mmCIF file of C-alpha atoms and ligand atoms in Angstrom:
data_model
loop_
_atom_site.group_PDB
_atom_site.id
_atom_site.type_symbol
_atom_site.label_atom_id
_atom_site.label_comp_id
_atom_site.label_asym_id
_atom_site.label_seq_id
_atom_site.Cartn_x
_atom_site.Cartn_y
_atom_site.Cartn_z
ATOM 1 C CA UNK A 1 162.303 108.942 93.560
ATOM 2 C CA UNK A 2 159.374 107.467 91.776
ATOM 3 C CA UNK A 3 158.464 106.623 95.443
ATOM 4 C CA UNK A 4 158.421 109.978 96.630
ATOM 5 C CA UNK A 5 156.545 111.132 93.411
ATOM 6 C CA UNK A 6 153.230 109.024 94.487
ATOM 7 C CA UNK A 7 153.657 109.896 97.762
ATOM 8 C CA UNK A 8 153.228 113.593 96.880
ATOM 9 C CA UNK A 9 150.410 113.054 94.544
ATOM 10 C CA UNK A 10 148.785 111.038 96.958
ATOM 11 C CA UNK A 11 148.658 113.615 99.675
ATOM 12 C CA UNK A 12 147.827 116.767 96.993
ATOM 13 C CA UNK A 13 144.414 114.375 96.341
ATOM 14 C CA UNK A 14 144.214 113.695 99.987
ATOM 15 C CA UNK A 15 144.131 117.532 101.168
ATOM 16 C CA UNK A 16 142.095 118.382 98.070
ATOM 17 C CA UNK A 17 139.644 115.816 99.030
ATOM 18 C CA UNK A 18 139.971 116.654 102.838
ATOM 19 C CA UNK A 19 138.963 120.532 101.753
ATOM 20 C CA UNK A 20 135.846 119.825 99.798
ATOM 21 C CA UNK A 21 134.614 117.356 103.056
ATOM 22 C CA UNK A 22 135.402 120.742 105.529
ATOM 23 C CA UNK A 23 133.820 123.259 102.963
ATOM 24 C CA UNK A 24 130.714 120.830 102.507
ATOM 25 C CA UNK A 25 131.329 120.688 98.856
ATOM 26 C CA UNK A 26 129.855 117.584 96.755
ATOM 27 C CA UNK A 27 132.922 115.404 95.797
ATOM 28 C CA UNK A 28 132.181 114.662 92.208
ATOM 29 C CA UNK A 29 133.011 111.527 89.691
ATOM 30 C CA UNK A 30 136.303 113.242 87.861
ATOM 31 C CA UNK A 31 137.705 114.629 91.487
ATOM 32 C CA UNK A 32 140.342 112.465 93.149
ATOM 33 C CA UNK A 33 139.039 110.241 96.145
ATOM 34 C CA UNK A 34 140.145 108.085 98.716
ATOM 35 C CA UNK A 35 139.773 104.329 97.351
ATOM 36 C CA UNK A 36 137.889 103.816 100.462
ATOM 37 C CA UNK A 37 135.463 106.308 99.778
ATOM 38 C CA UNK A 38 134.591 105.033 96.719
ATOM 39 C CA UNK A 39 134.467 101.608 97.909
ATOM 40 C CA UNK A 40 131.982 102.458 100.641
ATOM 41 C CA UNK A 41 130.281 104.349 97.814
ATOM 42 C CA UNK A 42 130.192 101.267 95.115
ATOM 43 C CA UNK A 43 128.641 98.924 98.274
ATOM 44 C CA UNK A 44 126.030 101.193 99.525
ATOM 45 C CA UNK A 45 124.590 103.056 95.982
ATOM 46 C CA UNK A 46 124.885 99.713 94.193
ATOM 47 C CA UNK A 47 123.021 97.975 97.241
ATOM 48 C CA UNK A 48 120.820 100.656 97.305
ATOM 49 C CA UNK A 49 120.002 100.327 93.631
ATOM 50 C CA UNK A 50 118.910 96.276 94.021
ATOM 51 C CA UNK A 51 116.877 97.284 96.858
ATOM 52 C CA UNK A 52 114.945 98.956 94.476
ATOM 53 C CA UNK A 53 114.853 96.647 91.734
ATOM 54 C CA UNK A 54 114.220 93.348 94.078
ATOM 55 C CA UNK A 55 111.703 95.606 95.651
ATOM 56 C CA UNK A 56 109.249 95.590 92.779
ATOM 57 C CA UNK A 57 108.984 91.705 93.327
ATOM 58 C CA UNK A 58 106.611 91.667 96.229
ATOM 59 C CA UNK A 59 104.660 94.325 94.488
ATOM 60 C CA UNK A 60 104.352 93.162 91.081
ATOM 61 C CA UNK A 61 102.698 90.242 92.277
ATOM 62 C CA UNK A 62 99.137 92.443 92.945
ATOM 63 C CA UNK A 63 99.235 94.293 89.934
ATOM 64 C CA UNK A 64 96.333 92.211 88.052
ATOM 65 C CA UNK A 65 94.523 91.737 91.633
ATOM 66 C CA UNK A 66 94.324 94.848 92.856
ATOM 67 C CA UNK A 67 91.033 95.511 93.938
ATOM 68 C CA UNK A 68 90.082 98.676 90.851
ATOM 69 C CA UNK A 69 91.324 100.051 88.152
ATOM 70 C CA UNK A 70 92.117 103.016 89.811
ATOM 71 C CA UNK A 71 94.283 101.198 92.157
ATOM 72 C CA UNK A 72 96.084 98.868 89.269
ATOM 73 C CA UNK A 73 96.977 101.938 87.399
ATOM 74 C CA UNK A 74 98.593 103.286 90.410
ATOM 75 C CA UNK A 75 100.505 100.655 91.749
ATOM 76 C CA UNK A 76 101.674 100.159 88.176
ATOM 77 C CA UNK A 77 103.011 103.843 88.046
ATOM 78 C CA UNK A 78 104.657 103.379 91.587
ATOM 79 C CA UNK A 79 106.480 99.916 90.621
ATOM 80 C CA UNK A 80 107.874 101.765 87.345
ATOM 81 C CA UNK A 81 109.024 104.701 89.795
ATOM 82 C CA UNK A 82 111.065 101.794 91.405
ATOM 83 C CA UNK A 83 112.668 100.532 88.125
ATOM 84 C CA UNK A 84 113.671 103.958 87.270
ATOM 85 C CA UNK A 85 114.621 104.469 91.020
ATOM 86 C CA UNK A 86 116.893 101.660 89.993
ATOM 87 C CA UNK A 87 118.332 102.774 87.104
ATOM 88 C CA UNK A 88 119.643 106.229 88.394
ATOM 89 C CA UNK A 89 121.337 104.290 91.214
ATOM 90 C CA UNK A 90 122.728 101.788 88.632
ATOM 91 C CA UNK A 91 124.349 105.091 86.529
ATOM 92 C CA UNK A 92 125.120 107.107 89.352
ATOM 93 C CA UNK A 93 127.368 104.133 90.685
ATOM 94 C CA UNK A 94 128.924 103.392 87.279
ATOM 95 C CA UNK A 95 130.436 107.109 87.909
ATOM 96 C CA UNK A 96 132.460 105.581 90.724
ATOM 97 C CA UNK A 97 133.713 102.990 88.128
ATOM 98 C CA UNK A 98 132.037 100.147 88.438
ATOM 99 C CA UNK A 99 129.565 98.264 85.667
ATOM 100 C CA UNK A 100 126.369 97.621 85.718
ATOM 101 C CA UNK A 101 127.473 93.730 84.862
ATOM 102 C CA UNK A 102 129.753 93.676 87.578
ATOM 103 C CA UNK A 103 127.147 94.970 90.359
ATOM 104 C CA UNK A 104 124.441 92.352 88.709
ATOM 105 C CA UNK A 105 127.024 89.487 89.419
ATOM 106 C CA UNK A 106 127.364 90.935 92.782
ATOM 107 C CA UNK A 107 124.193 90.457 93.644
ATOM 108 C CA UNK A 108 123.531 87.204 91.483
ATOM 109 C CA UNK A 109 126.491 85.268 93.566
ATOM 110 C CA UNK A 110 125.297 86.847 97.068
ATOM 111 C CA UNK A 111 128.328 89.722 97.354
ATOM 112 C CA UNK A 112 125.683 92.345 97.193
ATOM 113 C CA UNK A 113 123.213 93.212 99.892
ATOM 114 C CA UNK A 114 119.542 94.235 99.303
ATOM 115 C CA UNK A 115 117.281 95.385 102.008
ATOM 116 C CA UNK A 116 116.190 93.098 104.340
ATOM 117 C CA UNK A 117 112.712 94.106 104.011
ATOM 118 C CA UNK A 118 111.814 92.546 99.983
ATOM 119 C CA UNK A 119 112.199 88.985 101.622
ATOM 120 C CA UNK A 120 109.009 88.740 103.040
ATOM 121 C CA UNK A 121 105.945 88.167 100.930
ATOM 122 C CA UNK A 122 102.853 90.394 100.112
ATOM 123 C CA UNK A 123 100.122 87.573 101.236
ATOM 124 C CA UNK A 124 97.264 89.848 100.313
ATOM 125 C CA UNK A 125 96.311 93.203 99.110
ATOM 126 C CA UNK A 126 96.492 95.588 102.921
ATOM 127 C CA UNK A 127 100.254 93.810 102.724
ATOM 128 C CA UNK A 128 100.402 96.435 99.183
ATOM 129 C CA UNK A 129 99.309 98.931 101.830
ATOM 130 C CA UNK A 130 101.479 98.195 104.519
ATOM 131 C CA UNK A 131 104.704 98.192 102.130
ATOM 132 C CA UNK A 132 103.639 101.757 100.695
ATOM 133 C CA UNK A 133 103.030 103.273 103.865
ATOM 134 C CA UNK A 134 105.291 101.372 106.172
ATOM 135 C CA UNK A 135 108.524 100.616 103.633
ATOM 136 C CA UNK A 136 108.069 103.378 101.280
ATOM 137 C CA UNK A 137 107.906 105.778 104.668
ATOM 138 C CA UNK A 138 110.657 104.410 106.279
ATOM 139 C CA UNK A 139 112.745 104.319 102.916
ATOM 140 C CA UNK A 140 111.858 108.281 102.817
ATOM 141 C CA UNK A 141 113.204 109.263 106.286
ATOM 142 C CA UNK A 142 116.593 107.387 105.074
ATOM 143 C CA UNK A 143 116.816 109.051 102.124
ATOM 144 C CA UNK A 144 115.841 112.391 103.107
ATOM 145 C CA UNK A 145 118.780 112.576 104.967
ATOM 146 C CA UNK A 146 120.932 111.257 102.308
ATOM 147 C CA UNK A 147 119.717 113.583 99.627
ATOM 148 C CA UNK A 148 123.077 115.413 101.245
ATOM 149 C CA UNK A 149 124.954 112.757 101.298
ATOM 150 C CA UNK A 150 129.006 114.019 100.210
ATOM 151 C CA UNK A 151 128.981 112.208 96.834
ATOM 152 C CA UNK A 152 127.083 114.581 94.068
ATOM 153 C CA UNK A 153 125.488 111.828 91.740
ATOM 154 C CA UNK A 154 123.980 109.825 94.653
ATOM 155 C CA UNK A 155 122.581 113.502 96.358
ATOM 156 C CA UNK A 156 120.942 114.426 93.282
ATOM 157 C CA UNK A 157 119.619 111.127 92.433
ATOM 158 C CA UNK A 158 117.959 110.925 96.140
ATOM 159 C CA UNK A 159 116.439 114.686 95.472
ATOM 160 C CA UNK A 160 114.245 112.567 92.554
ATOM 161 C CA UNK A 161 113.904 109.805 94.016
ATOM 162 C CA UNK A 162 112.613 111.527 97.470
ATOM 163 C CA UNK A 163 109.568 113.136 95.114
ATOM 164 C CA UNK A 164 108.074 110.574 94.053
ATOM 165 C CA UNK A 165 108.902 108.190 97.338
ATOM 166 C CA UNK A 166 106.583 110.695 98.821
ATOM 167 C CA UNK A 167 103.838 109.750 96.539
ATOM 168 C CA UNK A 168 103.848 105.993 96.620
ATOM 169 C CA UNK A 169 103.960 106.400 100.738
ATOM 170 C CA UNK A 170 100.815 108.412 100.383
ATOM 171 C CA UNK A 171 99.370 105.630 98.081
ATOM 172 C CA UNK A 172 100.042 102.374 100.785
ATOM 173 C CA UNK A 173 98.571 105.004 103.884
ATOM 174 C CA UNK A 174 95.603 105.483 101.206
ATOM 175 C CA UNK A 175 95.036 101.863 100.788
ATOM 176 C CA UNK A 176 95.222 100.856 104.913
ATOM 177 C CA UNK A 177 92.766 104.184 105.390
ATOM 178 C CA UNK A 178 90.352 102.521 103.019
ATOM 179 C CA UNK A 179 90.794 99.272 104.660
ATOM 180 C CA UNK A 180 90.174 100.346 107.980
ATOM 181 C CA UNK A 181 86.990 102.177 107.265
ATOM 182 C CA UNK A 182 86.068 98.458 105.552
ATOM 183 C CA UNK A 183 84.220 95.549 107.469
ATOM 184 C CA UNK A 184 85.494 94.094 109.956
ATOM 185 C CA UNK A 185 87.225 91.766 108.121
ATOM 186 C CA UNK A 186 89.240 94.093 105.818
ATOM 187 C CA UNK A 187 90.091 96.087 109.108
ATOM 188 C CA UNK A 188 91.358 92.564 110.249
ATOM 189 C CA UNK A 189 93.263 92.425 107.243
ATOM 190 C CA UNK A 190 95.116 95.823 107.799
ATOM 191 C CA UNK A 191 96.042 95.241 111.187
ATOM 192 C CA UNK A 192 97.667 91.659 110.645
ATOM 193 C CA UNK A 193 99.326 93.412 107.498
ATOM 194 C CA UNK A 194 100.814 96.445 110.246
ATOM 195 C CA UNK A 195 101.529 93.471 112.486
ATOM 196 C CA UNK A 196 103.858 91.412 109.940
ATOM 197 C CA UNK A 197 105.748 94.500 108.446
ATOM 198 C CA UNK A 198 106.140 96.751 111.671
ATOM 199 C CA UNK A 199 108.912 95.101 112.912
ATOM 200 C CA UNK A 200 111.177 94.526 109.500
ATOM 201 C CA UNK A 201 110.450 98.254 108.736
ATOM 202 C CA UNK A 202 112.182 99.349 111.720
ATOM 203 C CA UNK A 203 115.099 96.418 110.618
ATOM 204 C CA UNK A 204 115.663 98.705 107.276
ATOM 205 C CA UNK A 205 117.539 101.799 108.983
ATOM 206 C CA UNK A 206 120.018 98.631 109.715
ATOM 207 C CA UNK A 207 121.598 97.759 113.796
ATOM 208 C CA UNK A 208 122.056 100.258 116.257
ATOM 209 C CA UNK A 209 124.906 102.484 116.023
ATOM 210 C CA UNK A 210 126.951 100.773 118.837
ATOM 211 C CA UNK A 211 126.787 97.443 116.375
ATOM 212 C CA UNK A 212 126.823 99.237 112.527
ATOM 213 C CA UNK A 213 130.669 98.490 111.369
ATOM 214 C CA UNK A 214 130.572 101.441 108.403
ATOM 215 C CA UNK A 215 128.507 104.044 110.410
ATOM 216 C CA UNK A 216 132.651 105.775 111.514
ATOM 217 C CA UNK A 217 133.493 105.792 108.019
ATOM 218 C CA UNK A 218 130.076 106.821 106.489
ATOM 219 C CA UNK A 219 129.871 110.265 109.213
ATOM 220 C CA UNK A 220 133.879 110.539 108.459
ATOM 221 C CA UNK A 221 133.142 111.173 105.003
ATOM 222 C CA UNK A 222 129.741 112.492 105.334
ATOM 223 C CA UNK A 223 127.863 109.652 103.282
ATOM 224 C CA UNK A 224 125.806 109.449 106.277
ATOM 225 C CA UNK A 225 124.252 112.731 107.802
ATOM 226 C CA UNK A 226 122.082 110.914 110.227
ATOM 227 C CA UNK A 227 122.819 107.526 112.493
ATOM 228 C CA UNK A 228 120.631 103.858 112.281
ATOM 229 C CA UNK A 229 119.104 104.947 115.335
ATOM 230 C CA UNK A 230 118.116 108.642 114.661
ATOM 231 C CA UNK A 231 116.604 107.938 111.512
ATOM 232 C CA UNK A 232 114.486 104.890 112.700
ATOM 233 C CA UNK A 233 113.355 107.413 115.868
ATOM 234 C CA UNK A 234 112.551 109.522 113.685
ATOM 235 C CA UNK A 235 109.888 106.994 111.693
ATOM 236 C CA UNK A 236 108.679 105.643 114.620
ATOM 237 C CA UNK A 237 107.829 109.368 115.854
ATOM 238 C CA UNK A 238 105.580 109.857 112.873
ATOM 239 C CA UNK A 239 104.238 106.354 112.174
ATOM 240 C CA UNK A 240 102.928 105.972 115.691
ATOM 241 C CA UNK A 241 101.044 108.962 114.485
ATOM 242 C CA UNK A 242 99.530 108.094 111.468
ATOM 243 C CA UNK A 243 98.606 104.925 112.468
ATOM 244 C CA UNK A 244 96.764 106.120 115.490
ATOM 245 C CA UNK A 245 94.479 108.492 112.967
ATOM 246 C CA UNK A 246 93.193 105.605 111.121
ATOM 247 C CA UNK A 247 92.736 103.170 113.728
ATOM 248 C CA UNK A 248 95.537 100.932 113.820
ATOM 249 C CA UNK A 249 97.716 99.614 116.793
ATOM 250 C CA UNK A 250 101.187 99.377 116.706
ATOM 251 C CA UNK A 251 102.261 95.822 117.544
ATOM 252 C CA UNK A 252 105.004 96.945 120.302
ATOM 253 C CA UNK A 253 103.668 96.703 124.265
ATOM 254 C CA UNK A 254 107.056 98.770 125.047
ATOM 255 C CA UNK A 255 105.837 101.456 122.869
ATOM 256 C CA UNK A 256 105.792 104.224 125.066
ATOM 257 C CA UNK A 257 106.695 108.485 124.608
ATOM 258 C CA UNK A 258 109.669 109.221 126.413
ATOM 259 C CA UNK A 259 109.083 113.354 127.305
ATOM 260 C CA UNK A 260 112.568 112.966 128.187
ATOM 261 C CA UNK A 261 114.505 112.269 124.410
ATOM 262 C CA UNK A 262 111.542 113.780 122.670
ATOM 263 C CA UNK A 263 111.104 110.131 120.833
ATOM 264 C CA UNK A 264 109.117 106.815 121.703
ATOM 265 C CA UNK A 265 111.027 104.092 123.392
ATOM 266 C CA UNK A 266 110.597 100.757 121.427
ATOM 267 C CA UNK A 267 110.708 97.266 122.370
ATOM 268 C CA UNK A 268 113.657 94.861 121.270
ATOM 269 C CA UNK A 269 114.644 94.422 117.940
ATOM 270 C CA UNK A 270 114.697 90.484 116.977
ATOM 271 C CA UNK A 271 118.403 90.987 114.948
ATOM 272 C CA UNK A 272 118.681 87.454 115.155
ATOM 273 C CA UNK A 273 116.019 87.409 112.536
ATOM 274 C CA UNK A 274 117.772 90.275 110.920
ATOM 275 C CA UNK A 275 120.794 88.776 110.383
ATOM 276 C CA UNK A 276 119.093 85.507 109.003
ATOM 277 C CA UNK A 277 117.216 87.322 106.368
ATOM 278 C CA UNK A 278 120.198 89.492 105.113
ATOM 279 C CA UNK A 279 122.687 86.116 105.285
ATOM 280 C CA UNK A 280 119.842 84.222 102.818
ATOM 281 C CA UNK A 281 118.074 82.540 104.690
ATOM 282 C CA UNK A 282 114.852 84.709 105.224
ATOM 283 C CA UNK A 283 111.027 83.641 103.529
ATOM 284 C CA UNK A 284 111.615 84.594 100.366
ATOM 285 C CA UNK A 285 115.302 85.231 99.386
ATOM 286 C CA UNK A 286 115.904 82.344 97.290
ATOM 287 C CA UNK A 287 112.965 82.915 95.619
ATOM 288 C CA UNK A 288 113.769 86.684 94.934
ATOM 289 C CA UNK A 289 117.032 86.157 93.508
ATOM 290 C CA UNK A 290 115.858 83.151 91.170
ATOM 291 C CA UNK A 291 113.844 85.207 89.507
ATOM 292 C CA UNK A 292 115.717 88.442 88.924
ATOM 293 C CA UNK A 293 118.222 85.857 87.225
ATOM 294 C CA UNK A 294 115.745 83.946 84.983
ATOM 295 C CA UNK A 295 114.291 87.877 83.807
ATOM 296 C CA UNK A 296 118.175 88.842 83.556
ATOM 297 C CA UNK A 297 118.891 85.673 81.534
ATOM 298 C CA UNK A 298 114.939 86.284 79.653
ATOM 299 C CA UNK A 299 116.448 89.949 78.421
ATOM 300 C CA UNK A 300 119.755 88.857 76.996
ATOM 301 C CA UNK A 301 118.493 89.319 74.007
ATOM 302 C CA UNK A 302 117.807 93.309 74.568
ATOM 303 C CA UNK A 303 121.150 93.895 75.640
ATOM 304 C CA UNK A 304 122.296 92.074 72.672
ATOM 305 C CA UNK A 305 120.291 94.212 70.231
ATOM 306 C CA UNK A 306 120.813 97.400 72.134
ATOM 307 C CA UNK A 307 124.516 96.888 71.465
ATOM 308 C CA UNK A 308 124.055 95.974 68.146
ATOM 309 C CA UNK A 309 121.856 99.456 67.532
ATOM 310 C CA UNK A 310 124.908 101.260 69.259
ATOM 311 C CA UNK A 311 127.581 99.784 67.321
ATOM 312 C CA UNK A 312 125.152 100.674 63.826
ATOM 313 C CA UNK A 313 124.992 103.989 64.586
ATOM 314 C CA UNK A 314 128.902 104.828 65.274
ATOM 315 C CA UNK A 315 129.433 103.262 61.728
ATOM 316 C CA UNK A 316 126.772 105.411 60.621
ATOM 317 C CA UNK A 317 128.169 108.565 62.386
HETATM 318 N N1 LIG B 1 118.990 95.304 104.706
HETATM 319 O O1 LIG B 1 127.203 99.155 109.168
HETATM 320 P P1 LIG B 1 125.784 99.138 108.713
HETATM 321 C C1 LIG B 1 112.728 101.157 98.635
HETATM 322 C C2 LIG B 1 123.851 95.517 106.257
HETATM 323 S S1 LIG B 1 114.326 100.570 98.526
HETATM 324 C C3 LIG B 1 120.046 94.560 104.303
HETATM 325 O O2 LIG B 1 124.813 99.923 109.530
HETATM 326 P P2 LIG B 1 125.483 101.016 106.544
HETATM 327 C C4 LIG B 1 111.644 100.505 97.926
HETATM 328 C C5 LIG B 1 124.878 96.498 105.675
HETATM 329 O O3 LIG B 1 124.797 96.532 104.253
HETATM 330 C C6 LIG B 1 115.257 101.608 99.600
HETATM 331 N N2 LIG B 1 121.306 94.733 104.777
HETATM 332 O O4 LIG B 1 125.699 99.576 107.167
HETATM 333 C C7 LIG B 1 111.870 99.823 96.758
HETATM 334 C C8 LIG B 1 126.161 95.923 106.230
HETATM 335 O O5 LIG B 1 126.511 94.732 105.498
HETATM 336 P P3 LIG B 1 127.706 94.760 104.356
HETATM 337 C C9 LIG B 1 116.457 100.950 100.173
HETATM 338 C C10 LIG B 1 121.462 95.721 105.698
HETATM 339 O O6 LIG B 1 125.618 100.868 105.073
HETATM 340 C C11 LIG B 1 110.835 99.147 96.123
HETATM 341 C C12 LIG B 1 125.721 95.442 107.608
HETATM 342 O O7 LIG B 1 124.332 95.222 107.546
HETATM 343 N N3 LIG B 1 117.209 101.959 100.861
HETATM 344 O O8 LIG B 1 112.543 102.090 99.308
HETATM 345 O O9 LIG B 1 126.325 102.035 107.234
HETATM 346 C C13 LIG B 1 109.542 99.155 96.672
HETATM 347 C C14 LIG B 1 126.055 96.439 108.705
HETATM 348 O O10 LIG B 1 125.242 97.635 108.598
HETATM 349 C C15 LIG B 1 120.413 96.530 106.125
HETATM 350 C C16 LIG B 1 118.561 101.942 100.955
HETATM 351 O O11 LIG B 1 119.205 101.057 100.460
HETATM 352 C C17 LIG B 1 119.131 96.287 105.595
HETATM 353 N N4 LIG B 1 118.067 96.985 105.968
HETATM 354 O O12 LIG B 1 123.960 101.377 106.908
HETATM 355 C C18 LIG B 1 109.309 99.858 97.825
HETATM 356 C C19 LIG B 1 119.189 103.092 101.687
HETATM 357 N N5 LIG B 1 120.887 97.410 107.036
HETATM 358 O O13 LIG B 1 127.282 95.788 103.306
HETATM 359 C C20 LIG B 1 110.337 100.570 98.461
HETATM 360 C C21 LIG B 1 120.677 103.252 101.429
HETATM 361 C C22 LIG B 1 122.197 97.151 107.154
HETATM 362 O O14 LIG B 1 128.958 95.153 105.066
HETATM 363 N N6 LIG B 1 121.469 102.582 102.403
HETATM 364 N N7 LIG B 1 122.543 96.132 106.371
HETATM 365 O O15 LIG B 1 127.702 93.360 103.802
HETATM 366 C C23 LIG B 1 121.757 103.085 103.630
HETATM 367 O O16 LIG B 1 121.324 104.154 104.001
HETATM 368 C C24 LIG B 1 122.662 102.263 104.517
HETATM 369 O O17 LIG B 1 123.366 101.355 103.704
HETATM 370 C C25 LIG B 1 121.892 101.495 105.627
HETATM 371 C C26 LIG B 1 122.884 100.610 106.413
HETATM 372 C C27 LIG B 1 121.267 102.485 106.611
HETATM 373 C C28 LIG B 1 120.805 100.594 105.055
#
C-alpha cells in the first residue's frame, strides 16, 4: 500500500514537473523536481560558481601592476564583479539544497569542476586584455543563452551577471585596442597574448556535442538552450570580427567563412590538452587550488564571527 502511495506521489510531481518544462515555465526551489534535475543543477551552478571565484586568481595578480590608475581601478571593480558573480551562484545553488561547505569541499578534494580556462597564467599585462575580451566574451555568449535556462534562481542570476559580463569584455577589447595602437613591441605583446588564449577560449563552451555526456539531459530539461558547438560558432563569428578591427590575427590557418553554415570553419581542437587541464594536470591547477584553500583556511575566523553575530542577534530578538 505504502508502495503504491509513493508511486502516486511520484508521478503527480513527475507530470507537474513535465507541465511547467512544456509550458516554458521556470521550475522554482519549493516545486517538486526530478532528483536528476537537481543533480545536474547542483554540478553545473556550483561549477559555475568556482569558475568565477578561481577566475579572479589570474587577474588579481595585475592589480598593483597595471599600467594607470585608471586601469587599476577598473580591473579592481571587474574582479569584485567576479566575487559577487560568485556569490549569487553559491546562493542560488544552496536553493537546490546543497551548502556552501559542501560545494567548497567539492572543489577542495577535486569533485568539482572549474573552467578549464583559469589554469593558465596571466604572464603580462595584454594577457589582462586577452582574458577580458577573449574569456569574458566567450563566458557572455554561454551565458546569454542560459539566462533562460529552466531553473528560476540560476536564469535570474545570469540576467545580472550578463550586465556587467558585458562591461568587463569591453574593458580586456579596450586594453588589446590600446596595445595594438602601441610600439611594436606592445603590439607584439597583444598578439602572443591572442595566440596563448585563442585556443582555451574556444575549450570553455566544453567538447563537441557528439562527445558532451550531459548535453541529452541538459536540452531534455531545458538547462541548456543552445549546444557546445553553437555557442562556440557563435564566438568565433564575432571574435574573428573584432579582432580583425584592431589588427590582430587569429592563430587558426583553417580559419576560413563557410557561406554555406553561415559560420567560420575552425581548425582542430587539441582535447587532449583539454582533458589534461580539467583532470589537474594543466599549468597552473595545483597552484590555483592551493591557494583558494590557504585564503579559505586565512578567513575561518570571519565565518566564525559572522556566526557568532548571528547567533547574538536571535538572543537579542
Ligand atoms: N572547463 O557534457 P559536457 C567567467 C566538463 S567564469 C572545465 O559538455 P555540460 C569569468 C563538464 O563539467 C564562467 N570542465 O558538460 C570568471 C563535464 O565534466 P563533469 C564560467 C568542463 O555541463 C572570472 C565534462 O567536461 N562559465 O566567465 O553539459 C574572470 C563533459 O562536458 C568544461 C560556466 O561555468 C570547461 N570549459 O557543458 C573572468 C558556464 N567544459 O562535470 C571570467 C556554465 C566541459 O561530468 N556551464 N567540462 O565532471 C555550462 O554552460 C556547461 O557546464 C558547459 C559544459 C558548457 C561548460
Amino acid at each position: 500500500m505504502e508502495q503504491r502511495d509513493d508511486a502516486l506521489v511520484q508521478s503527480t510531481m513527475q507530470s507537474a514537473f513535465d507541465r511547467k518544462m512544456e509550458q516554458d515555465m521556470p521550475i522554482e526551489p519549493k516545486d517538486e523536481m526530478p532528483e536528476g534535475y537537481r543533480k545536474h543543477l547542483i554540478r553545473q551552478m556550483s561549477q559555475h560558481a568556482h569558475s568565477e571565484v578561481i577566475g579572479m586568481q589570474p587577474e588579481g595578480n595585475w592589480i598593483t601592476r597595471a599600467p594607470s590608475l585608471r586601469a587599476r581601478q577598473i580591473l579592481l571593480a571587474k574582479i569584485q564583479d567576479e566575487c559577487g558573480h560568485g556569490l549569487y551562484l553559491y546562493s542560488a545553488a544552496e536553493t537546490l539544497g546543497i551548502s556552501r561547505a559542501e560545494m567548497t569541499e567539492q572543489l577542495h578534494t577535486g569533485k568539482a569542476k572549474y573552467s578549464n580556462i583559469f589554469n593558465y597564467p596571466a604572464l603580462n599585462w595584454a594577457d589582462v586584455g586577452a582574458i577580458g575580451w577573449l574569456v569574458d566574451g566567450a563566458a557572455i555568449v554561454n551565458q546569454v543563452s542560459l539566462q533562460r535556462t529552466s531553473y528560476g534562481p540560476y536564469s535570474r542570476a545570469m540576467v545580472r551577471i550578463c550586465k556587467e559580463e558585458s562591461f568587463h569584455q569591453r574593458q580586456g577589447y579596450e586594453i588589446m585596442s590600446k596595445m595594438m595602437c602601441g610600439t611594436v613591441a606592445q603590439r607584439e605583446m597583444a598578439q602572443d597574448a591572442m595566440n596563448r588564449w585563442w585556443w582555451p577560449s574556444l575549450m570553455m563552451f566544453g567538447p563537441h556535442d557528439s562527445e558532451s555526456p550531459h548535453t541529452g539531459d541538459a536540452f531534455r530539461w531545458k538547462i541548456k538552450r543552445q549546444s557546445n558547438d553553437e555557442l562556440r560558432a557563435k564566438f568565433i563569428d564575432k571574435t574573428v570580427q573584432q579582432a580583425d578591427v584592431i589588427g590582430l590575427t587569429v592563430p587558426d590557418k583553417d580559419l576560413r567563412w563557410n557561406e554555406a553554415r553561415g559560420h567560420y570553419d575552425h581548425g582542430p581542437i587539441n582535447w587532449q590538452e583539454f582533458y589534461k587541464v580539467i583532470g589537474g594536470y594543466g599549468p597552473c591547477n595545483v597552484q590555483r587550488i592551493a591557494h583558494h584553500k590557504k585564503v579559505h583556511s586565512d578567513g575561518a575566523w570571519v565565518r566564525a564571527a559572522a556566526e557568532a553575530y548571528m547567533t547574538k542577534q536571535k538572543l537579542i530578538a
